mmCIF file of C-alpha atoms and ligand atoms in Angstrom:
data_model
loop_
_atom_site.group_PDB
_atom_site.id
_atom_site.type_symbol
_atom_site.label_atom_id
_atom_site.label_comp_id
_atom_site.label_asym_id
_atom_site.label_seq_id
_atom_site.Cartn_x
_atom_site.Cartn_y
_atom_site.Cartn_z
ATOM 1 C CA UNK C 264 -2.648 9.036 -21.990
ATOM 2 C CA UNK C 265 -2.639 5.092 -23.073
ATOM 3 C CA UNK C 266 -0.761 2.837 -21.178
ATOM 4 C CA UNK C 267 1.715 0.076 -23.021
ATOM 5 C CA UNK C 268 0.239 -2.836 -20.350
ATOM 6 C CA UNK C 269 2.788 -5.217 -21.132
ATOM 7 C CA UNK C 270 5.824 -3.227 -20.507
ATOM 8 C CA UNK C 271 3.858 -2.089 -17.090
ATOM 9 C CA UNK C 272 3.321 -5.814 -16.277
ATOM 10 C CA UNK C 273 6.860 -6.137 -17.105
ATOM 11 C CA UNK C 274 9.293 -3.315 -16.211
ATOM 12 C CA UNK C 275 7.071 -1.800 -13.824
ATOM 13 C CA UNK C 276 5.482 -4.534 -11.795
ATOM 14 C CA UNK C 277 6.768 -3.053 -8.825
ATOM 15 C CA UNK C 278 3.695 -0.648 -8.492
ATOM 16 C CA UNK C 279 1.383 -3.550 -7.822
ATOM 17 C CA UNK C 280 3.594 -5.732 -5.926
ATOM 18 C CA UNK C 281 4.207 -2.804 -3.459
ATOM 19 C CA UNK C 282 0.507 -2.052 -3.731
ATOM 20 C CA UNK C 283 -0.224 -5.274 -2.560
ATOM 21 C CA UNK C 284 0.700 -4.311 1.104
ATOM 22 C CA UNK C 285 -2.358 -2.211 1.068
ATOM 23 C CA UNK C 286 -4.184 -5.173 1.045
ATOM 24 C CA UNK C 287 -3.638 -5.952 4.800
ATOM 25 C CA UNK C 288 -6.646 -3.219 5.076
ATOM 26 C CA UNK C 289 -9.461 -5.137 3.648
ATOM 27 C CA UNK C 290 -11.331 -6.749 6.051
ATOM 28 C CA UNK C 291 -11.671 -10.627 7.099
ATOM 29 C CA UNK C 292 -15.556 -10.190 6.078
ATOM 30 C CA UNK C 293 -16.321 -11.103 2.747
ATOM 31 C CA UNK C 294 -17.440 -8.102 0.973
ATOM 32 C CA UNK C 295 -18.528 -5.854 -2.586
ATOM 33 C CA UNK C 296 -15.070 -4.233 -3.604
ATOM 34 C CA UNK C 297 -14.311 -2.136 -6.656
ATOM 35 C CA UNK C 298 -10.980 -1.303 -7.472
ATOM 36 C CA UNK C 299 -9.986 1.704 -9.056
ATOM 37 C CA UNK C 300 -7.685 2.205 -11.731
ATOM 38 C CA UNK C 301 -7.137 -1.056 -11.729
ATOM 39 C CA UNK C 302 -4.268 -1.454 -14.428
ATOM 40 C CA UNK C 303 -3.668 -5.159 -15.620
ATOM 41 C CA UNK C 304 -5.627 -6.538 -12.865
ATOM 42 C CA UNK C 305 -2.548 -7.854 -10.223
ATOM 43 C CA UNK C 306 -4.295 -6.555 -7.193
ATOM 44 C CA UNK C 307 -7.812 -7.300 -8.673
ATOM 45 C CA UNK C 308 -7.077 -10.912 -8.637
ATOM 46 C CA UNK C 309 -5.254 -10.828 -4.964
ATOM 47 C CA UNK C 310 -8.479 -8.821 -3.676
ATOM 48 C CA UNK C 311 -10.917 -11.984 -5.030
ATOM 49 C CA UNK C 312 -7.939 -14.459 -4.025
ATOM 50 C CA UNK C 313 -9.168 -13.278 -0.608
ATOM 51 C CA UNK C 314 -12.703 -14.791 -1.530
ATOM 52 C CA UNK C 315 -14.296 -10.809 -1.800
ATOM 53 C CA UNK C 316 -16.360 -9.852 -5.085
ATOM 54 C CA UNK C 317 -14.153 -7.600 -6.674
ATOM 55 C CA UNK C 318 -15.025 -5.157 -9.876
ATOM 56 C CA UNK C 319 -11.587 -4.055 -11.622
ATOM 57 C CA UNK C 320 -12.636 -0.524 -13.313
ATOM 58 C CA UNK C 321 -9.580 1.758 -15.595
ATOM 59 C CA UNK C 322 -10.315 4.350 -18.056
ATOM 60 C CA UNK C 323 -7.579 2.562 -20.211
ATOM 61 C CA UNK C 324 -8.599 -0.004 -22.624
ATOM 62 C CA UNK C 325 -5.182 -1.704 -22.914
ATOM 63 C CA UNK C 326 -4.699 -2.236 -19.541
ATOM 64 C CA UNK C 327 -8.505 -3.090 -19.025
ATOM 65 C CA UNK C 328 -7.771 -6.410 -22.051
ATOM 66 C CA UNK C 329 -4.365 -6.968 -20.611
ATOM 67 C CA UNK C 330 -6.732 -7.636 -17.335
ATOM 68 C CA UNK C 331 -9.428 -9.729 -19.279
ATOM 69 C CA UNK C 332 -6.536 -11.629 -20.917
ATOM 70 C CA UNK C 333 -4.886 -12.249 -17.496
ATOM 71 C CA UNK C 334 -8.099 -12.774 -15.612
ATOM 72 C CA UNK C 335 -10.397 -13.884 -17.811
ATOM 73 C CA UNK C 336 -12.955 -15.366 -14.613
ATOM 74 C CA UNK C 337 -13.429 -11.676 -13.333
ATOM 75 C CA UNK C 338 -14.987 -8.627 -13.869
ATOM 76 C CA UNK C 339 -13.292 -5.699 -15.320
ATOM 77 C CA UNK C 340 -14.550 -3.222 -16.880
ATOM 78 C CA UNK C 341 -13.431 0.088 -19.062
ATOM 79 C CA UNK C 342 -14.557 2.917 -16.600
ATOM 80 C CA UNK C 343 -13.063 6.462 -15.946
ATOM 81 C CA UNK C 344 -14.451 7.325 -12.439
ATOM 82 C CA UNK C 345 -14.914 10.626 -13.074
ATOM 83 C CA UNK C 346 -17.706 9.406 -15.473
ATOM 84 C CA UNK C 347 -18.953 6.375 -14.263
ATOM 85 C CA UNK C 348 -21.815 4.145 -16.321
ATOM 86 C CA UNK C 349 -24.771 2.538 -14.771
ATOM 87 C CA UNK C 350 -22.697 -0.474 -15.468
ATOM 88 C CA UNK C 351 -21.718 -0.082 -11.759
ATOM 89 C CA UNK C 352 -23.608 -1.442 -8.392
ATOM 90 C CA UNK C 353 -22.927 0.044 -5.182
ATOM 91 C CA UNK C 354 -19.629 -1.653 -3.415
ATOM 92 C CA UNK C 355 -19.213 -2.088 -0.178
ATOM 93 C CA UNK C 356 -15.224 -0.614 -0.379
ATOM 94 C CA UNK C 357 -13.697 1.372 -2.738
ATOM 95 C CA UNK C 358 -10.275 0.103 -3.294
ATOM 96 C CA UNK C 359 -7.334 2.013 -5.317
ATOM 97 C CA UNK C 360 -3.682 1.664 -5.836
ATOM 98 C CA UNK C 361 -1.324 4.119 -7.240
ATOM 99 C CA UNK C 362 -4.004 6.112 -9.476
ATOM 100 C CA UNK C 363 -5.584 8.899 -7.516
ATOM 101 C CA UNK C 364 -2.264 11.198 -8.056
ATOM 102 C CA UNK C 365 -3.421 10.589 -11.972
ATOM 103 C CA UNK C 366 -6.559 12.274 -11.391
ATOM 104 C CA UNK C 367 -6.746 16.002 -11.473
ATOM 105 C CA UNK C 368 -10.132 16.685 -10.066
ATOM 106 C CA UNK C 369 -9.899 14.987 -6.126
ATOM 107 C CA UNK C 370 -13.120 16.400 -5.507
ATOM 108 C CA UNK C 371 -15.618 14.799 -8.243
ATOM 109 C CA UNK C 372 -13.470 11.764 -7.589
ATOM 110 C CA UNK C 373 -14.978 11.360 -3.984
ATOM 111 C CA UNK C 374 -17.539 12.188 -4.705
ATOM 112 C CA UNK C 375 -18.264 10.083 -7.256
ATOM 113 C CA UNK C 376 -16.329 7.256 -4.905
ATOM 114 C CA UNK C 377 -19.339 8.233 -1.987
ATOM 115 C CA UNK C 378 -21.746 7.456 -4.148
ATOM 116 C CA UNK C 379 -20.837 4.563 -5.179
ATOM 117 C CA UNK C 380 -20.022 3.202 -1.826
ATOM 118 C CA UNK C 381 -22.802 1.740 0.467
ATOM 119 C CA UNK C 382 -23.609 3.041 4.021
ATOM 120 C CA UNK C 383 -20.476 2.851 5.870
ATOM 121 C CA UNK C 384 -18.535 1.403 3.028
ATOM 122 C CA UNK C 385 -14.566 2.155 2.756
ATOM 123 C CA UNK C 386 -12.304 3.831 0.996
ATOM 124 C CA UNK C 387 -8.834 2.075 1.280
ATOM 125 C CA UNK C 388 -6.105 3.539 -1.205
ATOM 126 C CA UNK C 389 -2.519 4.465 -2.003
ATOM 127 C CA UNK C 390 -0.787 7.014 -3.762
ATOM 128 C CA UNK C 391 1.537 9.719 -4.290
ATOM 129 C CA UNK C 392 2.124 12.041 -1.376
ATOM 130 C CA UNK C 393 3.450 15.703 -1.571
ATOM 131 C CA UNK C 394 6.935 15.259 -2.309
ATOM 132 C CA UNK C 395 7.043 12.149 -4.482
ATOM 133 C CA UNK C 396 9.588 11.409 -7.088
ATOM 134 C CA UNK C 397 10.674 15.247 -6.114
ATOM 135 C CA UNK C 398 14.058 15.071 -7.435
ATOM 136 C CA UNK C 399 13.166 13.729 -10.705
ATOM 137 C CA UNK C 400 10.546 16.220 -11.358
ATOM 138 C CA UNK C 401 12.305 19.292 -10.343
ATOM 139 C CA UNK C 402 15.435 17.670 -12.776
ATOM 140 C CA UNK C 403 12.905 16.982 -15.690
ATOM 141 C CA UNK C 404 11.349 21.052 -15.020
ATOM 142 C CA UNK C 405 14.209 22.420 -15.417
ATOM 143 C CA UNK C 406 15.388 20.626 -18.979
ATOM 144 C CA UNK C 407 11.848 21.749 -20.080
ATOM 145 C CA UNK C 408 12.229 25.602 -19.253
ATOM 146 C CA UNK C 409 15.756 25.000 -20.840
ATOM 147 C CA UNK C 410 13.970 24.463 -23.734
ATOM 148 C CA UNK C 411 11.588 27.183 -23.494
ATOM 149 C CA UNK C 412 8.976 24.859 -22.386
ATOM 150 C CA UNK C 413 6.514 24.941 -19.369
ATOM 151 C CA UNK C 414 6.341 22.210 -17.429
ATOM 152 C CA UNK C 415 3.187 21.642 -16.308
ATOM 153 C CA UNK C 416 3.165 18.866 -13.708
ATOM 154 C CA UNK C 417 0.746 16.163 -14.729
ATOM 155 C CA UNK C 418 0.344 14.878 -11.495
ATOM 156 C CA UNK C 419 -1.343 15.821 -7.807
ATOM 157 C CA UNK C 420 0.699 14.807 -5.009
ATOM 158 C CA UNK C 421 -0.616 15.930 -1.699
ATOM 159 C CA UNK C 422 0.187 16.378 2.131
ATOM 160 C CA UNK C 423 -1.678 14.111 4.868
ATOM 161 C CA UNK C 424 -3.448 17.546 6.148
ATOM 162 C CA UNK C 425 -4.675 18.362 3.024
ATOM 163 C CA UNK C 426 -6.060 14.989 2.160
ATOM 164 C CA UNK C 427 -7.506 14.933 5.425
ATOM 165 C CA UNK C 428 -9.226 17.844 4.821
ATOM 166 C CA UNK C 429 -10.578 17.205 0.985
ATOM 167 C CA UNK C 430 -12.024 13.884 3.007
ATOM 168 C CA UNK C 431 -13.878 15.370 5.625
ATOM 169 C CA UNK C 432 -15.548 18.010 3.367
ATOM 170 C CA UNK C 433 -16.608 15.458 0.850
ATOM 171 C CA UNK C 434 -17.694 13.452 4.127
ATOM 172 C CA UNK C 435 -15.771 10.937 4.786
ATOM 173 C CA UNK C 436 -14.611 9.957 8.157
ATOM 174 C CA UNK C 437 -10.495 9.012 8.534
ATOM 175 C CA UNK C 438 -9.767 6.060 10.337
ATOM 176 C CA UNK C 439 -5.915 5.829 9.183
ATOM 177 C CA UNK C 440 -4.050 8.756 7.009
ATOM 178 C CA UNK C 441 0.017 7.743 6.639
ATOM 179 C CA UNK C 442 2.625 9.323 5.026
ATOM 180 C CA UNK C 443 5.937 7.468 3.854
ATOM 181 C CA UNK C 444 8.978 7.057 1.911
ATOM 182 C CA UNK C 445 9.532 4.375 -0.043
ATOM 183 C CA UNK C 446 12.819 4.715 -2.121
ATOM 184 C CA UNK C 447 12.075 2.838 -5.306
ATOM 185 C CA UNK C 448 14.577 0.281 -7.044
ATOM 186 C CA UNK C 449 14.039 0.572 -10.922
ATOM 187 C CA UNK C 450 14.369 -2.447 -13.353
ATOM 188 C CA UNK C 451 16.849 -2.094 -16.345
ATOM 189 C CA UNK C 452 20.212 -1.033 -14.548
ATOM 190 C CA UNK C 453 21.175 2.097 -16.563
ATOM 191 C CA UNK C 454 18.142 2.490 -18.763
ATOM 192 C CA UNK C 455 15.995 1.973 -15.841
ATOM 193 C CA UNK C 456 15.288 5.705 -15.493
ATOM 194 C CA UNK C 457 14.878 6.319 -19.739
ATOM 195 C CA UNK C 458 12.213 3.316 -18.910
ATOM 196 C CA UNK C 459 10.593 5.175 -15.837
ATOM 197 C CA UNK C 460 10.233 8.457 -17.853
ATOM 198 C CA UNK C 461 8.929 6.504 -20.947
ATOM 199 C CA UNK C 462 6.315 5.049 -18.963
ATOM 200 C CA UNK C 463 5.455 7.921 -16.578
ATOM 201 C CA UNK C 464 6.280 10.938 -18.494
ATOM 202 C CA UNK C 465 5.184 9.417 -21.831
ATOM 203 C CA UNK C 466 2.834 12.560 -22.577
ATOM 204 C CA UNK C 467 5.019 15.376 -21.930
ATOM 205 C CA UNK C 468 8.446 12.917 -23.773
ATOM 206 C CA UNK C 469 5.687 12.773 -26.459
ATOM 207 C CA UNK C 470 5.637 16.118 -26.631
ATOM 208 C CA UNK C 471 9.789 17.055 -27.879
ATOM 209 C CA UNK C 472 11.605 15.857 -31.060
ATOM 210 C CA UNK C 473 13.329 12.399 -31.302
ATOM 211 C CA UNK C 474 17.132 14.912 -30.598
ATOM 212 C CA UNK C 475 15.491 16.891 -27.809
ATOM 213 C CA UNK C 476 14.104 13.683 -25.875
ATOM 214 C CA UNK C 477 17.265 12.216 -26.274
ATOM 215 C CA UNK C 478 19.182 15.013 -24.829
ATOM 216 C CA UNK C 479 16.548 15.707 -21.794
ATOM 217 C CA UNK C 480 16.882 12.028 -20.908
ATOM 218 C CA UNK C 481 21.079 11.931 -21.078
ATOM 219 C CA UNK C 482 21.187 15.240 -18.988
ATOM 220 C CA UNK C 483 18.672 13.719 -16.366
ATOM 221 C CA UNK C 484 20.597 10.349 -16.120
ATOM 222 C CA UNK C 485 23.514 12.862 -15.710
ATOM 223 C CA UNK C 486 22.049 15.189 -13.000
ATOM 224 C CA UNK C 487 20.116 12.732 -10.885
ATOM 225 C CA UNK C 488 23.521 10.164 -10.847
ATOM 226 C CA UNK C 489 24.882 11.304 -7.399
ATOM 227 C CA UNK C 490 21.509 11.035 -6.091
ATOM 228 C CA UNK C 491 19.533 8.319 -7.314
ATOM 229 C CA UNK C 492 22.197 6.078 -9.400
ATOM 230 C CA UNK C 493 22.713 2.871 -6.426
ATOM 231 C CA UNK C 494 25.836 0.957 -7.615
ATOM 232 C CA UNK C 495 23.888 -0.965 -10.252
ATOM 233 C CA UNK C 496 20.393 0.287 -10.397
ATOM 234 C CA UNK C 497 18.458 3.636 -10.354
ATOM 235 C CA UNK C 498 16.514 4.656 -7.027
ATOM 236 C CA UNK C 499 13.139 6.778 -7.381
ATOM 237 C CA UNK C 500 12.321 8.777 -4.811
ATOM 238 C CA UNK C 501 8.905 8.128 -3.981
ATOM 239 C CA UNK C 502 6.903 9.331 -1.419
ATOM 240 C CA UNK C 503 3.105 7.412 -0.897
ATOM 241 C CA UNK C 504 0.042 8.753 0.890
ATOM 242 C CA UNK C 505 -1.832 5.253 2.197
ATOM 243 C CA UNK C 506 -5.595 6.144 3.521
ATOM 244 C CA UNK C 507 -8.643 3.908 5.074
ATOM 245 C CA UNK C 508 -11.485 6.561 5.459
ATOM 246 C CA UNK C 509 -15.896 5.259 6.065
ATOM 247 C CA UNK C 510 -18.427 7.004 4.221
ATOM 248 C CA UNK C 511 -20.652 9.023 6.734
HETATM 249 C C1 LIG P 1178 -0.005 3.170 -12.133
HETATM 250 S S1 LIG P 1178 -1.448 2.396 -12.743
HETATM 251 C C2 LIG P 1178 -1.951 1.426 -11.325
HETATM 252 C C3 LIG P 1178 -2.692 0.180 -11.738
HETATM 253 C C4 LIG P 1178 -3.070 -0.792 -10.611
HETATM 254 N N1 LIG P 1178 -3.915 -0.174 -9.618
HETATM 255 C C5 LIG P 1178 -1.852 -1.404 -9.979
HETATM 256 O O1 LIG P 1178 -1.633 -1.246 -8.763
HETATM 257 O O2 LIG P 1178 -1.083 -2.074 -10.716
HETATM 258 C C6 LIG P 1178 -2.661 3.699 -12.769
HETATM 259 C C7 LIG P 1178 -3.954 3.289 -13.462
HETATM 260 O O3 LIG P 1178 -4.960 4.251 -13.176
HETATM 261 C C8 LIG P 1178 -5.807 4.340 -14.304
HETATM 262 N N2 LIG P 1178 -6.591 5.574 -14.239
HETATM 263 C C9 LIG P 1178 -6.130 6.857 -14.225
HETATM 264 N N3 LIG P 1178 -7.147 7.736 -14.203
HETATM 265 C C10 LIG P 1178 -8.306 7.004 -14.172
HETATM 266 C C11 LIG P 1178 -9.692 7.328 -14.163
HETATM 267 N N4 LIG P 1178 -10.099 8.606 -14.184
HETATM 268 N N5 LIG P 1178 -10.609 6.326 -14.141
HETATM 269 C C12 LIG P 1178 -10.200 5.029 -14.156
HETATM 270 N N6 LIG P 1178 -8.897 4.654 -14.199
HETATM 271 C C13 LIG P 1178 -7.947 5.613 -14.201
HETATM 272 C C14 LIG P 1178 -4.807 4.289 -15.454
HETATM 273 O O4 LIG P 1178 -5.426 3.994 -16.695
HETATM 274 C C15 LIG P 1178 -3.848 3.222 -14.970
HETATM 275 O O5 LIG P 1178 -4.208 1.935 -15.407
#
């Protein structure tokens, strides 16, 4: 999917400014970093704020100019790390926030991460854990198969033991695996969930006429009220897996 990088910078800024937490990982040593999926380029700038040299890499191209246009003294460049170019050195960490739940394939992403990294280089990322934004999947599932649709989840959220394990097999040794919950305020006040879904779900929204859209969205805002609906702003459920592994 492509990503409308102003409205993230906008609406959904709250992904990087709670990614920028997992900062407090990168070591004191100046050092090689690349980051990840790294959107508009927030976190990119923080990580070279710190005085590292820091790559920003995202399949997207919008976000990747956004980035250029926001940054324009750093290096980004368009990259899908499932296919990386020569274009990229060897780093000495691997940084990532909020994209690895995007990627379907965990194992060609490590091990395309390992080889980028050098000896004893780092892997320090956040994403979705097992659970995340449950209720507003299993509401959004079930307004598809009204609709005779499937509902096939675009994203991979998973448990601490599981991640440990697809680490250790692709060699990587886990200094720090944590699971939280990190309820989620949403900009917007009532349309702040429409937005969410807009931005999140774009594919799948894509996907139903202007009528049906309209009506999955009202019944969702409708279902998910006792649950997520705070007074005067929505609440996402979000769950985050937050990992610092070294390459073996
Ligand atoms: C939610 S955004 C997070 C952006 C940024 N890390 C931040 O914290 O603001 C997820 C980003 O991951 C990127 N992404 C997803 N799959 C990717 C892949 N295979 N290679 C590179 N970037 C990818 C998307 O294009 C998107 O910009």
């Amino acid at each position: 999917m492509e990503w409308d990088a102003k409205q993230y910078n906008t609406t959904h800024d709250f992904v990087f400014k709670y990614g920028a937490s997992l900062l407090t990982l990168l070591p004191q040593k100046i050092k090689t970093v690349l980051d990840i999926g790294c959107g508009t380029g927030e976190l990119t700038n923080q990580i070279a704020q710190l005085g590292h040299k820091v790559t920003g890499i995202d399949q997207s191209i919008n976000m990747i100019n956004q980035a250029k246009k926001s940054h324009p003294n750093l290096n980004f460049l368009q990259e899908d790390i499932l296919n990386p170019s020569d274009q990229l050195e060897m780093y000495d960490i691997a940084f990532s926030n909020a994209v690895f739940h995007w990627i379907p394939d965990q194992e060609l992403l490590l091990k395309n991460i390992s080889e980028l990294l050098n000896e004893n280089g780092q892997l320090i990322c956040e994403f979705g854990a097992m659970g995340n934004v449950q209720s507003i999947r299993q509401a959004f599932g079930r307004e598809l198969n009204g609709l005779g649709l499937v509902f096939e989840e675009p994203f991979c959220f998973t448990s601490v033991e599981d991640y440990r394990v697809l680490l250790e097999k692709n060699h990587f040794d886990v200094v720090e695996i944590l699971e939280y919950e990190r309820p989620t305020p949403l900009k917007g006040g009532r349309v702040g969930l429409r937005s969410w879904m807009e931005q999140f779900y774009s594919t799948e929204l894509g996907n139903l006429s202007e009528e049906q859209k309209e009506r999955v969205l009202k019944n969702l805002e409708r279902d998910l009220t006792p649950r997520l609906w705070k007074d005067d702003h929505w609440e996402a459920d979000y769950r985050r897996l937050r990992i610092k592994a070294v390459k073996l």
